[in-house]
Coordinates of C-alpha atoms and ligand atoms in Angstrom, one line a residue:
X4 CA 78.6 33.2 -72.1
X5 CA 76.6 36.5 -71.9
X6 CA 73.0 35.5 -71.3
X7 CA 70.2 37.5 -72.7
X8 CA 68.5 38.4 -69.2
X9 CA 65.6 40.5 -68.8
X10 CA 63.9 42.2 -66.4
X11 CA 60.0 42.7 -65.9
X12 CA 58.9 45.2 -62.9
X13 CA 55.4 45.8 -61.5
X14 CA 53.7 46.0 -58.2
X15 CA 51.8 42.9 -58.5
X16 CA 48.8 43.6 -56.2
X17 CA 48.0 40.9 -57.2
X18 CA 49.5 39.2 -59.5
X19 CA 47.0 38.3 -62.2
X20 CA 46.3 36.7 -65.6
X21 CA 47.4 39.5 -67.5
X22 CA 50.8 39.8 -66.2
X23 CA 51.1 36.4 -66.5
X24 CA 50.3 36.2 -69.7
X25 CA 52.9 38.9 -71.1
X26 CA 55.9 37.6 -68.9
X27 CA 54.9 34.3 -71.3
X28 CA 55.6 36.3 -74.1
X29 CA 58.5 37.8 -72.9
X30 CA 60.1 34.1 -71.9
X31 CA 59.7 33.2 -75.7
X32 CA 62.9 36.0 -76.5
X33 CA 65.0 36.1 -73.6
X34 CA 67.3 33.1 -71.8
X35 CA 65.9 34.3 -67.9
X36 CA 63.6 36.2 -66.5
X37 CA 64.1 38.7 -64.0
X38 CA 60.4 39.9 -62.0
X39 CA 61.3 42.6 -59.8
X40 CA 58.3 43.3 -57.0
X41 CA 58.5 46.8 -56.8
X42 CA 57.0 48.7 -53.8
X43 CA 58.3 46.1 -51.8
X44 CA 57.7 47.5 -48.6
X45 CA 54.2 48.3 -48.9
X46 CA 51.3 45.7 -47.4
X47 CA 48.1 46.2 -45.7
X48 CA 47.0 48.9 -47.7
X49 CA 43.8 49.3 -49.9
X50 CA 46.0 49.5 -52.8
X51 CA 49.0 47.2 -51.6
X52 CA 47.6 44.4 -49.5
X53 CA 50.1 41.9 -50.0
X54 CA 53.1 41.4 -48.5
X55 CA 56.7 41.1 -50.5
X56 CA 56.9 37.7 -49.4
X57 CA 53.2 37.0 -50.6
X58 CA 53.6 38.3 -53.7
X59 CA 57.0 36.0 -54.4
X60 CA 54.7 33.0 -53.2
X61 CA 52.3 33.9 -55.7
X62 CA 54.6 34.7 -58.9
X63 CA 57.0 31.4 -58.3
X64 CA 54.0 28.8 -57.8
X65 CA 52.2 30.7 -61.1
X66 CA 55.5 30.2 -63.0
X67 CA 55.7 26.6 -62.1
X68 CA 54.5 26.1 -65.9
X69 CA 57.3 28.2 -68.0
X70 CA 60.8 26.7 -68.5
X71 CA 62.3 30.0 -69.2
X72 CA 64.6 29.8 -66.0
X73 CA 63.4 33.1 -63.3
X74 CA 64.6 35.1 -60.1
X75 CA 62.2 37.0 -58.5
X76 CA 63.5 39.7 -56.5
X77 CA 61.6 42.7 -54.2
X78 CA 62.6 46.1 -54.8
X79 CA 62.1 49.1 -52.2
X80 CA 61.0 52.4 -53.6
X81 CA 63.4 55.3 -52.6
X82 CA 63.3 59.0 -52.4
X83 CA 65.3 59.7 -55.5
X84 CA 63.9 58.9 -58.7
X85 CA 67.6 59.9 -60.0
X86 CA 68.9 56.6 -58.4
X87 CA 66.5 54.3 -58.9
X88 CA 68.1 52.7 -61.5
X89 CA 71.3 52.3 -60.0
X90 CA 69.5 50.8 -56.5
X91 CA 67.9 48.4 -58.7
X92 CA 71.1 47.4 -60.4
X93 CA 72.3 47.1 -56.8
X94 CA 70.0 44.5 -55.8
X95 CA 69.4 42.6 -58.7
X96 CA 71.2 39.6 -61.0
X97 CA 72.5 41.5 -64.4
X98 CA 70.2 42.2 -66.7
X99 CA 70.4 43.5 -70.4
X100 CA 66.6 44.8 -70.9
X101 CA 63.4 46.0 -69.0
X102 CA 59.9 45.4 -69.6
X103 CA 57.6 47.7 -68.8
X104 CA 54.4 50.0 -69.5
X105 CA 55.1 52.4 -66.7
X106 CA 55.8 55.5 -67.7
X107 CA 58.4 56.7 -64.9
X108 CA 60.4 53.8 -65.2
X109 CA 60.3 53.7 -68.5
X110 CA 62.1 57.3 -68.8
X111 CA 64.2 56.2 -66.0
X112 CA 65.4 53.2 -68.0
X113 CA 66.0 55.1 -71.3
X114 CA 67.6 57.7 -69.6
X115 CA 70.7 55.2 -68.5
X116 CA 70.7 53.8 -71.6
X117 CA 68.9 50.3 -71.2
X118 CA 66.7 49.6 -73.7
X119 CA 62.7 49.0 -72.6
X120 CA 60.2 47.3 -74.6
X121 CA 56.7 47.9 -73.1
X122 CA 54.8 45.1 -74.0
X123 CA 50.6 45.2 -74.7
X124 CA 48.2 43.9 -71.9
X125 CA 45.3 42.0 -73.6
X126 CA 42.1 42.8 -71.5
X127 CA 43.4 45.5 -69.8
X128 CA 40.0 46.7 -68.1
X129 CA 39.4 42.9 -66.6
X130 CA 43.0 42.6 -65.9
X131 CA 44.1 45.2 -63.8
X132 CA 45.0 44.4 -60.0
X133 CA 42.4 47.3 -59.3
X134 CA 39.9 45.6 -60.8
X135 CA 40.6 42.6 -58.9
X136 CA 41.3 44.1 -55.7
X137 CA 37.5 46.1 -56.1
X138 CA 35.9 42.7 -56.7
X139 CA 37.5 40.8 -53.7
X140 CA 36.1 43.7 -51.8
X141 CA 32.6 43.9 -53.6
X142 CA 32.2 39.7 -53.5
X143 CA 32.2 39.5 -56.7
X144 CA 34.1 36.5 -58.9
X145 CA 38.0 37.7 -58.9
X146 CA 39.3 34.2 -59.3
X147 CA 38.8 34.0 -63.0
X148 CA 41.3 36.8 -63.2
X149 CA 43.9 35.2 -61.7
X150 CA 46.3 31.8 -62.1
X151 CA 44.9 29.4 -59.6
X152 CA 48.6 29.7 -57.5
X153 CA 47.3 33.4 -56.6
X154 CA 43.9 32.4 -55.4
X155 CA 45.7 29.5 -53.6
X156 CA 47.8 32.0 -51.9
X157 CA 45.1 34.2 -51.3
X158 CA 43.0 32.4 -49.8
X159 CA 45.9 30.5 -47.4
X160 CA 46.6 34.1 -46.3
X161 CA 42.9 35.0 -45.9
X162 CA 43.4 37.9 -48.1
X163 CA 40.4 38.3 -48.6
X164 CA 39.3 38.9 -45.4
X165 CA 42.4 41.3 -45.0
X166 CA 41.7 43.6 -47.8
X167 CA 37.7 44.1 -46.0
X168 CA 39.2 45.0 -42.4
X169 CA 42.0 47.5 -43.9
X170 CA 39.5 49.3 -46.0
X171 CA 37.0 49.5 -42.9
X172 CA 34.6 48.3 -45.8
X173 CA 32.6 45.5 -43.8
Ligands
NAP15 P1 52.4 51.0 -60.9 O1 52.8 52.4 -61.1 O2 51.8 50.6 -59.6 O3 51.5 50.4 -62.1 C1 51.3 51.2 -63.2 C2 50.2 50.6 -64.0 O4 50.7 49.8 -65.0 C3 49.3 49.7 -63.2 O5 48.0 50.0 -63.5 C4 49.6 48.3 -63.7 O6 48.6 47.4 -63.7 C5 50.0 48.6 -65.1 N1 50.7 47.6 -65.8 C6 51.6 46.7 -65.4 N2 52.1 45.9 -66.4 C7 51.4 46.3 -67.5 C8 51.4 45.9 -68.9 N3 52.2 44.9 -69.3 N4 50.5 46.5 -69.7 C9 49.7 47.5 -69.3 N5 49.7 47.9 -68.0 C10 50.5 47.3 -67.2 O7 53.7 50.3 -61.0 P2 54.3 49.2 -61.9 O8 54.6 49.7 -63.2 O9 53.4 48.0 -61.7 O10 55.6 49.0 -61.0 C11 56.7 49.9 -61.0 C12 57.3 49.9 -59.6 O11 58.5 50.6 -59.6 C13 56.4 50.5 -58.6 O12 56.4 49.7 -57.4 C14 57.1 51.8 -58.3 O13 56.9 52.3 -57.0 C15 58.5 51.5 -58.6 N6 59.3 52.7 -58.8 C16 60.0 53.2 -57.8 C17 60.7 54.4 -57.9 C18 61.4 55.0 -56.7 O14 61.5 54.3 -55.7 N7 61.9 56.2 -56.8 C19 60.8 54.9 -59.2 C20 60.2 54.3 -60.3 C21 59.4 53.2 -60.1 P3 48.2 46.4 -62.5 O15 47.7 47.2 -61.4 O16 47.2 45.5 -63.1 O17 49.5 45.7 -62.2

């Protein structure tokens, strides 16, 4: 049987209520769900403060909830935007379409032929893992943003805390 597998990439940094909410959507057409944690090297940064590992911990308890069945996978970025597509075949279970709002990987996608459907975030100004990551540093209420896994993650990793010593902001 050929399954109907897609495959939804981001950086997740963090993962939050709007990506949650579209990979809902997105479990409604296909038979599983491919999340591919892109950047996966990157942690401890302003703009990447979590960890691969983190981020899986935070996507697989969220998805607790949907019985669409779901791999989550971390991809490395590479210097060649050419083969991108092929390193993520490399890594990854088949897949038959890509979800995505990212311009490059968009092109990159179409380019080898897979189709890409880029799927609406609602509230995109609240949900945006800048937004979040600027309120965690600011104090101010990111929690509401987020599935209560990811603040439970958070917080077991003091992330918090993290994010305010990397950016020399305390
Ligand atoms: P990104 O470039 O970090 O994010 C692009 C923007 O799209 C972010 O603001 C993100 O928001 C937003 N976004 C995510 N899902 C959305 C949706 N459904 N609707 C509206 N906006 C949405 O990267 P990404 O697209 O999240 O992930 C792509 C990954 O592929 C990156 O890690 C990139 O490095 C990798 N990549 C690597 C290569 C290479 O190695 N040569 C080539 C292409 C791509 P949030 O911040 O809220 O998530």
């Amino acid at each position: 049987m050929k399954f109907n597998r897609g495959l939804y990439i981001g950086r997740f940094q963090p993962y939050h209520n709007g990506h949650h909410s579209v990979l809902k959507r997105i479990a409604e057409y296909v038979d599983e769900i491919i999340i591919g944690i892109g950047s996966a090297q990157l942690s401890h940064e302003t703009d990447n403060p979590f960890t691969a590992g983190e981020r899986i911990m935070m996507i697989t308890q969220s998805l607790e909830e949907i019985e669409c069945p779901f791999y989550v996978i971390p991809i490395e970025d590479i210097r060649r935007n050419a083969l991108w597509v092929a390193h993520v075949r490399s890594i990854s279970p088949p897949f038959s379409r890509v979800f995505s709002s990212n311009p490059l990987v968009v092109r990159l996608f179409a380019e080898q032929g897979t189709p890409v459907e880029s799927p609406d975030m609602h509230e995109r100004q609240s949900h945006s893992g800048t937004e979040i990551r600027r309120r965690m540093l600011e104090g101010e209420n990111w929690h509401e943003l987020v599935p209560k896994a990811v603040s439970d993650v958070v917080d077991e990793i003091d992330g918090v805390e993290r994010l305010i010593r990397i950016s020399g902001s305390d």
